[in-house]
Amino acid sequence: MSKKIAFYTLGCKLNYAETSTYERGFAENGFSIVPTDNKADVYLINTCSVTTHSDNKCRNIIRKIHRQAP
């Protein structure tokens, strides 16, 4: 049974390009990619922390996912 991984990306186009690369790599290594609102074994959140607003947004996403899958 393959492990499930969900990706969540915040930020610039570079972050989205990086996440795309991560998705391919994990898929090639046997992971099933699922939407973030589905139950997953691993959650990868790709973001940068440039402003207070982005820090807060990232923390909110982490809390939401943690409530969903402690």
C-alpha positions as CSV (number, residue, x, y, z in Angstrom):
1,M,0.0,0.0,0.0
2,S,1.5,3.3,-1.0
3,K,1.7,6.2,1.3
4,K,-0.4,9.3,0.6
5,I,1.1,12.8,0.4
6,A,-0.7,16.1,0.1
7,F,1.0,19.4,-1.0
8,Y,0.0,22.9,-0.1
9,T,1.9,25.9,-1.7
10,L,1.9,29.5,-0.7
11,G,3.9,32.2,-2.3
12,C,5.4,33.0,-5.6
13,K,5.6,31.1,-8.9
14,L,9.0,29.7,-7.9
15,N,7.3,27.9,-4.9
16,Y,4.7,26.4,-7.3
17,A,7.4,25.2,-9.6
18,E,9.3,23.7,-6.7
19,T,6.1,21.9,-5.5
20,S,5.6,20.5,-9.0
21,T,9.1,19.0,-8.8
22,Y,8.5,17.6,-5.3
23,E,5.2,16.0,-6.5
24,R,7.0,14.3,-9.4
25,G,9.7,13.0,-7.1
26,F,7.4,11.6,-4.5
27,A,5.2,10.0,-7.2
28,E,8.2,8.4,-8.8
29,N,9.0,7.0,-5.3
30,G,5.7,5.3,-4.8
31,F,3.6,8.0,-3.1
32,S,0.0,8.7,-4.0
33,I,-0.7,12.4,-4.3
34,V,-4.0,13.4,-2.7
35,P,-5.7,16.8,-2.3
36,T,-4.9,18.7,0.9
37,D,-8.4,18.2,2.3
38,N,-8.0,14.4,2.1
39,K,-6.4,12.3,4.7
40,A,-2.7,11.8,4.0
41,D,0.3,10.2,5.7
42,V,2.5,13.2,4.9
43,Y,1.7,16.9,4.3
44,L,4.3,19.1,2.6
45,I,3.7,22.8,3.0
46,N,5.9,24.9,0.7
47,T,6.1,28.6,1.6
48,C,8.4,31.4,2.2
49,S,8.3,33.7,5.1
50,V,8.9,37.2,3.8
51,T,6.2,39.2,5.6
52,T,4.2,38.9,8.8
53,H,1.1,38.3,6.7
54,S,2.7,35.3,5.0
55,D,3.9,34.0,8.4
56,N,0.4,34.2,9.8
57,K,-1.1,32.6,6.7
58,C,1.3,29.7,6.9
59,R,0.6,29.1,10.6
60,N,-3.1,29.1,9.9
61,I,-2.6,26.5,7.2
62,I,-0.5,24.3,9.5
63,R,-3.1,24.6,12.3
64,K,-5.9,23.7,9.9
65,I,-4.1,20.6,8.6
66,H,-3.1,19.6,12.1
67,R,-6.7,19.7,13.2
68,Q,-7.6,17.6,10.2
69,A,-4.9,15.0,10.7
70,P,-3.2,15.2,14.1
